[in-house]
mmCIF file of C-alpha atoms in Angstrom:
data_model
loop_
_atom_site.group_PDB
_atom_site.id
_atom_site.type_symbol
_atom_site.label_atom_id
_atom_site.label_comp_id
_atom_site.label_asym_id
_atom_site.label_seq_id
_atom_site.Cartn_x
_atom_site.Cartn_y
_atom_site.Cartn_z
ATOM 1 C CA UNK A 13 -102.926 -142.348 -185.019
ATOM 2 C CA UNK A 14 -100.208 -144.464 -183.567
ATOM 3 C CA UNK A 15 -96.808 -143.932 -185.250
ATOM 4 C CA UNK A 16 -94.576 -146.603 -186.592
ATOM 5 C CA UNK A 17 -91.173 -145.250 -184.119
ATOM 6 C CA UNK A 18 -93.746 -145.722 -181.357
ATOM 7 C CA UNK A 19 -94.842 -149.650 -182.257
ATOM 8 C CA UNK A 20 -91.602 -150.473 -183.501
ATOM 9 C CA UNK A 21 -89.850 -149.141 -179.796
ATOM 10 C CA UNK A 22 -92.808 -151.558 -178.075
ATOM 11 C CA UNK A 23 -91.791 -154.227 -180.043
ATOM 12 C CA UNK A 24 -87.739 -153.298 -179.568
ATOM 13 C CA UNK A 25 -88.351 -153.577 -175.548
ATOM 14 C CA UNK A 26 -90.491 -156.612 -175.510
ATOM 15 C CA UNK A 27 -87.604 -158.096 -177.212
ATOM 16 C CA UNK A 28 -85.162 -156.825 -175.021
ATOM 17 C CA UNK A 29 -86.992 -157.093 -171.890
ATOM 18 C CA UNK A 30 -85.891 -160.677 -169.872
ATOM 19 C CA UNK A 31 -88.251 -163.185 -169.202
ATOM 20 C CA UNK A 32 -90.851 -163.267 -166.147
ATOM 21 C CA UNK A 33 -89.034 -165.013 -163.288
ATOM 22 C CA UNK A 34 -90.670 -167.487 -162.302
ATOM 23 C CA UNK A 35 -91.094 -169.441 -159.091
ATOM 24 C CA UNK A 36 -88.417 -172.757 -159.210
ATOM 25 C CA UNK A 37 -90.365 -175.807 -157.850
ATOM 26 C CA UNK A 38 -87.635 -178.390 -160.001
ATOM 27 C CA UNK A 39 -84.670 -178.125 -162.258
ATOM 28 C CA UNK A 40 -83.457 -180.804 -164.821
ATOM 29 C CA UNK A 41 -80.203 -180.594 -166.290
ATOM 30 C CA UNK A 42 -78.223 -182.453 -168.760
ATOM 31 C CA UNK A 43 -74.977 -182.675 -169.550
ATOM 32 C CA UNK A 44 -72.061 -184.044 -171.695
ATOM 33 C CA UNK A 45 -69.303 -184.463 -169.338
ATOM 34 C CA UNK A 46 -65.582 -184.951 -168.947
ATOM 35 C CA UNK A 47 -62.563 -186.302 -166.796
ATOM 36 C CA UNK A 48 -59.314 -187.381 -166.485
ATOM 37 C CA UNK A 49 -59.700 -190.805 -168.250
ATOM 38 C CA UNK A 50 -63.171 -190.783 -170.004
ATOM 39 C CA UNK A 51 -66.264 -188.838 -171.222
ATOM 40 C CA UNK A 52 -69.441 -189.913 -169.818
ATOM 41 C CA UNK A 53 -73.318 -187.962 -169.709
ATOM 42 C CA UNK A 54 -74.928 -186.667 -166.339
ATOM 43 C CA UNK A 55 -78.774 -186.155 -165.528
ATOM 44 C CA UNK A 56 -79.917 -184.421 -162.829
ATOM 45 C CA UNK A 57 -83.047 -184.142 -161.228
ATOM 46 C CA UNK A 58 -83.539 -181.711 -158.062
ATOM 47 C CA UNK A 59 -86.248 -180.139 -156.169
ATOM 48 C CA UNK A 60 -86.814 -177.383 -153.677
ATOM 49 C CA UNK A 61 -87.921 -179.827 -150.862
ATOM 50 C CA UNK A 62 -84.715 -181.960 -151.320
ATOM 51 C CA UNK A 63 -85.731 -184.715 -153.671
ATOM 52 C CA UNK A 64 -82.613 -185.478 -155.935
ATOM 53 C CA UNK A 65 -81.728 -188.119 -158.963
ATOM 54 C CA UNK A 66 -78.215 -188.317 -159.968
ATOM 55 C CA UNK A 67 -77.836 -190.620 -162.874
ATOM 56 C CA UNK A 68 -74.060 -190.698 -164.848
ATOM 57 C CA UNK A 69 -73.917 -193.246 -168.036
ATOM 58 C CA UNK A 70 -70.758 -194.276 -169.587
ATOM 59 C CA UNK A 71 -70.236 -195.174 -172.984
ATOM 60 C CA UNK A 72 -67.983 -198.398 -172.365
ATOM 61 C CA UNK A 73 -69.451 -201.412 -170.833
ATOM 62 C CA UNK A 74 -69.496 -200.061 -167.267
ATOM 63 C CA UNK A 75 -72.694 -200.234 -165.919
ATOM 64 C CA UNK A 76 -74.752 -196.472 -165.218
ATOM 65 C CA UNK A 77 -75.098 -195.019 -161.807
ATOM 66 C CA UNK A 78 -78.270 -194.181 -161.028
ATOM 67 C CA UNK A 79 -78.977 -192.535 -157.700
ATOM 68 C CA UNK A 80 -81.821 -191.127 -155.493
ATOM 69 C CA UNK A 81 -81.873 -188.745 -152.905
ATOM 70 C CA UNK A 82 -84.575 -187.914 -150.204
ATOM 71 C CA UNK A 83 -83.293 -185.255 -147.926
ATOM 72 C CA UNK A 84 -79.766 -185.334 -145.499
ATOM 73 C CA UNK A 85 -80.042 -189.326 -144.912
ATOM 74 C CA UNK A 86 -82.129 -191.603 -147.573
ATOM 75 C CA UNK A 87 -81.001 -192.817 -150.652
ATOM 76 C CA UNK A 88 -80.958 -196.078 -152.773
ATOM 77 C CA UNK A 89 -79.737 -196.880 -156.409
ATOM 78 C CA UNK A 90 -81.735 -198.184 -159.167
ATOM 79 C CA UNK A 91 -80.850 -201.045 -161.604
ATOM 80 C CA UNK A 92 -83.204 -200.078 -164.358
ATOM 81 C CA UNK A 93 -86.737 -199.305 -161.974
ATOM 82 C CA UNK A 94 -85.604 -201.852 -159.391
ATOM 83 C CA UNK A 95 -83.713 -200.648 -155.848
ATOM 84 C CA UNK A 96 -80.722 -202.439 -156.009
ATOM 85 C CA UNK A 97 -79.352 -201.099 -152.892
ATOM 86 C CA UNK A 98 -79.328 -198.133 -149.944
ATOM 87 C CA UNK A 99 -76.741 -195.609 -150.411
ATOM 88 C CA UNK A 100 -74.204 -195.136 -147.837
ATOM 89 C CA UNK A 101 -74.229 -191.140 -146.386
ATOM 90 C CA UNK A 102 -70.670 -190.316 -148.593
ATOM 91 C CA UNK A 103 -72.822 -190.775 -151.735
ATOM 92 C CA UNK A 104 -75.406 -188.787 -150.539
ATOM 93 C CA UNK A 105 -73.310 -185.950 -149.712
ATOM 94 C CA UNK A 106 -71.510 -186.563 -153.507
ATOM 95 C CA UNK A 107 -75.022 -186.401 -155.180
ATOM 96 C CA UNK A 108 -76.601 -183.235 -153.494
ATOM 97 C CA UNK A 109 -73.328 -181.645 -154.358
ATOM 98 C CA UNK A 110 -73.496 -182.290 -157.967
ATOM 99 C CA UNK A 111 -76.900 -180.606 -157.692
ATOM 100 C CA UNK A 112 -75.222 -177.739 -159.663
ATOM 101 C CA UNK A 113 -78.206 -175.532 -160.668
ATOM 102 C CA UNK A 114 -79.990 -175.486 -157.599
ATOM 103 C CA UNK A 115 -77.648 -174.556 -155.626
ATOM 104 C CA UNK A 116 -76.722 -171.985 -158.278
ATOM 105 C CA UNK A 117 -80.111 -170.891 -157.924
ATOM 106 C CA UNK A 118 -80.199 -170.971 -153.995
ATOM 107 C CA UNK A 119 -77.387 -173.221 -151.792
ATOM 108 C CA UNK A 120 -79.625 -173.293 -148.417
ATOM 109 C CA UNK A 121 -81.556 -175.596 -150.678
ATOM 110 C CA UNK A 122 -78.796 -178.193 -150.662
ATOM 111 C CA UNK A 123 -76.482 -177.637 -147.926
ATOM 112 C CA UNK A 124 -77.391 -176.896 -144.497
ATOM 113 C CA UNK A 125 -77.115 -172.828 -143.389
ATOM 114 C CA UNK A 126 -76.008 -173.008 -139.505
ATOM 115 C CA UNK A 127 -74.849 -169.859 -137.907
ATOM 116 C CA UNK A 128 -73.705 -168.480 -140.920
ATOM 117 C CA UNK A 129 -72.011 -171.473 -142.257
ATOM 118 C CA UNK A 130 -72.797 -173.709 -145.275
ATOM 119 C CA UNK A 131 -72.224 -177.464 -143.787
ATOM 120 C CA UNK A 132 -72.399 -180.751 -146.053
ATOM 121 C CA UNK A 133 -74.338 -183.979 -144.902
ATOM 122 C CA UNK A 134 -71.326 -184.697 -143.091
ATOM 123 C CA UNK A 135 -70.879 -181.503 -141.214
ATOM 124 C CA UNK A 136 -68.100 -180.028 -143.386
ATOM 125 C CA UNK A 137 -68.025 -176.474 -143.931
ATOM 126 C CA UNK A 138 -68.717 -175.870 -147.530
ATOM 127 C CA UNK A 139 -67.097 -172.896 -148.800
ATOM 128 C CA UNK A 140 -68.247 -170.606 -151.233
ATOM 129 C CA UNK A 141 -67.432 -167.209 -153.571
ATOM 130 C CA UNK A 142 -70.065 -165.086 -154.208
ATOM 131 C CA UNK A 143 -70.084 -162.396 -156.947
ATOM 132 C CA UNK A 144 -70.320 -159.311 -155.557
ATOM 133 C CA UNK A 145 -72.477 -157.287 -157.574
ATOM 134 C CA UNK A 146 -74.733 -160.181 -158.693
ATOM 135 C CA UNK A 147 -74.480 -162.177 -155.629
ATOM 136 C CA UNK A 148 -74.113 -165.106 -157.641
ATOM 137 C CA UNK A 149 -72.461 -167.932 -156.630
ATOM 138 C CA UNK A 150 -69.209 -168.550 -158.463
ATOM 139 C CA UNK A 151 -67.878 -171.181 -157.215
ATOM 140 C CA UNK A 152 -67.769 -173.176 -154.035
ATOM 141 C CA UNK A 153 -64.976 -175.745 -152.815
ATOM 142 C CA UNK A 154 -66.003 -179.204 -151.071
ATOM 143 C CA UNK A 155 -64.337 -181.740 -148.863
ATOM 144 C CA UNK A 156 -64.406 -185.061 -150.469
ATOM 145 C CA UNK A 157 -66.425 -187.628 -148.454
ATOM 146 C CA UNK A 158 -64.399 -190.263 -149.498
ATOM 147 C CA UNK A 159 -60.899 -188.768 -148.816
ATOM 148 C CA UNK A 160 -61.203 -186.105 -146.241
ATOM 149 C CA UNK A 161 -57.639 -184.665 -146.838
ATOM 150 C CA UNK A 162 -59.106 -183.963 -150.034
ATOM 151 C CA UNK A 163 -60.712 -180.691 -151.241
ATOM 152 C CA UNK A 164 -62.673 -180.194 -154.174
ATOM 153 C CA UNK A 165 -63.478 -177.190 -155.803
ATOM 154 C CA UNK A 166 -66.320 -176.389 -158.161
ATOM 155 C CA UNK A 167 -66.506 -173.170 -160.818
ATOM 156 C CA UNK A 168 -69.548 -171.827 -162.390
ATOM 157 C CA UNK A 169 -69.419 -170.182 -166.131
ATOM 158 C CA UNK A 170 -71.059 -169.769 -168.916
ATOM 159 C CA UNK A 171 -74.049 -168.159 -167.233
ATOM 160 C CA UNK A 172 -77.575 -168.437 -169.288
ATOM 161 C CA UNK A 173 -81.178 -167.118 -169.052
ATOM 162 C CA UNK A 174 -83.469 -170.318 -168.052
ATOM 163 C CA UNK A 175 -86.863 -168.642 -167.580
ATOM 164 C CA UNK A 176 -85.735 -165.457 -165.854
ATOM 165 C CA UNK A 177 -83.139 -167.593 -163.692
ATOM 166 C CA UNK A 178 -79.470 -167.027 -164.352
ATOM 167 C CA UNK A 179 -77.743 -170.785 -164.227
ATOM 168 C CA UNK A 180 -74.812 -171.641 -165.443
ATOM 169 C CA UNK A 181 -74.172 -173.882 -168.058
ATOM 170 C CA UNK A 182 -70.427 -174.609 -167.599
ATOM 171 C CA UNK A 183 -69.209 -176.409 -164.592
ATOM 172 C CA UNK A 184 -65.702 -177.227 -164.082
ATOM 173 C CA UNK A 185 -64.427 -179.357 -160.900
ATOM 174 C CA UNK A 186 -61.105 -179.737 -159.445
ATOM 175 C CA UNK A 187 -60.092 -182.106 -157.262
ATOM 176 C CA UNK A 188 -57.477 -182.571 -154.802
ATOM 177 C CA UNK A 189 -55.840 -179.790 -157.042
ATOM 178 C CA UNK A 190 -54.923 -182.184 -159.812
ATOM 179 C CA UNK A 191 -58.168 -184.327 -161.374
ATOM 180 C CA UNK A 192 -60.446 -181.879 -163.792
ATOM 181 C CA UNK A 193 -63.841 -182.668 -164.579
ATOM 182 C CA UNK A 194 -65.708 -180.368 -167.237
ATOM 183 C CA UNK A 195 -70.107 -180.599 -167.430
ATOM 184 C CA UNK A 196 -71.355 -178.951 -170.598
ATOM 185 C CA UNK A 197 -75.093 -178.364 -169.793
ATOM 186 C CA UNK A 198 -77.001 -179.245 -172.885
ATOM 187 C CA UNK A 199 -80.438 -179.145 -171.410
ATOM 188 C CA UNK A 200 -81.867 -177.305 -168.480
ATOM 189 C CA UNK A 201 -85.845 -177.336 -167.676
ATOM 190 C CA UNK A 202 -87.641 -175.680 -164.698
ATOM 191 C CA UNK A 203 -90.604 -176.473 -163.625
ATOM 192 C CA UNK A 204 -91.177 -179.498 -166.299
ATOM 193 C CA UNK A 205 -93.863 -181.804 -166.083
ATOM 194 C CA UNK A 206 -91.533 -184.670 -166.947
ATOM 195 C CA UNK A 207 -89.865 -184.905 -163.361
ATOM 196 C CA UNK A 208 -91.866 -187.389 -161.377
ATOM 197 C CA UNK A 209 -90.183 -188.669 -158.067
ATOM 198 C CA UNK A 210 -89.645 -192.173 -157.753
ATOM 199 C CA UNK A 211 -90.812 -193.492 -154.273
ATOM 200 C CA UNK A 212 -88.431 -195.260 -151.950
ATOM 201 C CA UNK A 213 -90.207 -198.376 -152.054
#
């Protein structure tokens, strides 16, 4: 006869044990976000074989911006499901880079890996701190497209269990050493059914 010690340590170590990890295909993530001079929500849509949607909304009157991504080179913006327009290369390189869980979960998925260096759309080396026991990435630091004197740094916390993936749900951005931005993931899905690419046509 089974004891109770033995089916109550089964039931103590499925509870302890982490969840299977699974294979990531997608990741959604939402968050309530911060900066210098407003607050303002991000969603962000990102697959393995570089599809990305960047969309920010604002709670004033200023219209949302709503970006996708299709690789190193193609992007448009939407005005509800219409393409209002092509996206220069700087905001391509801005949106892949705000694809925070993925390339928690694996950068060569978002930058380029050349001869041991991670490079931006641009060619900038993107720099990066990795932890060394976990060999997580911590945080990573940026040249801004738009200002190329400009650095901008980016610092994972708050690290979480999605599905057997650690991701963190904190993300705090500094740039040029003086304007803060603070993402408080909400939300974070792999693998959900609910991600469906929208065609550049």
């Amino acid at each position: 006869m089974v004891s109770l010690k033995y089916i109550f340590f089964l039931v103590l170590i499925g509870c302890l044990a982490k969840p299977e990890k699974v294979d990531v295909y997608s990741i959604i993530s939402k968050a309530n976000c911060k900066g210098p001079s407003r607050v303002y929500h991000t969603e962000l849509h990102a697959t393995v074989d570089g599809y990305t949607r960047f969309h920010q909304s604002y709670p004033s009157s200023d219209p949302d911006y709503d970006a996708v991504i299709y690789g190193d080179s193609l992007g448009f913006t939407l005005a509800g499901d219409t393409i209002e327009r092509w996206t220069e290369s700087k905001e391509i390189s801005v949106g892949k880079s705000h694809s925070f869980h993925m390339i928690a979960y694996n950068p060569k998925l978002i930058f380029n890996f050349i001869d041991g260096q991670y490079l931006d759309t641009a060619g900038n080396e993107v720099f990066f701190t990795f932890d060394k026991k976990s060999k997580q990435v911590q945080s990573f630091l940026i040249t801004n497209p738009y200002d190329t004197e400009e650095s901008i740094q980016i610092i994972f916390t708050k690290w979480e269990d999605i599905n057997g993936i650690d991701l963190p749900m904190q993300v705090h951005i500094i740039q040029g050493e003086k304007d803060e931005y603070f993402f408080e993931f909400y939300e974070v899905k792999i693998n959900d059914d609910l991600l469906i690419k929208i065609p550049a046509s």
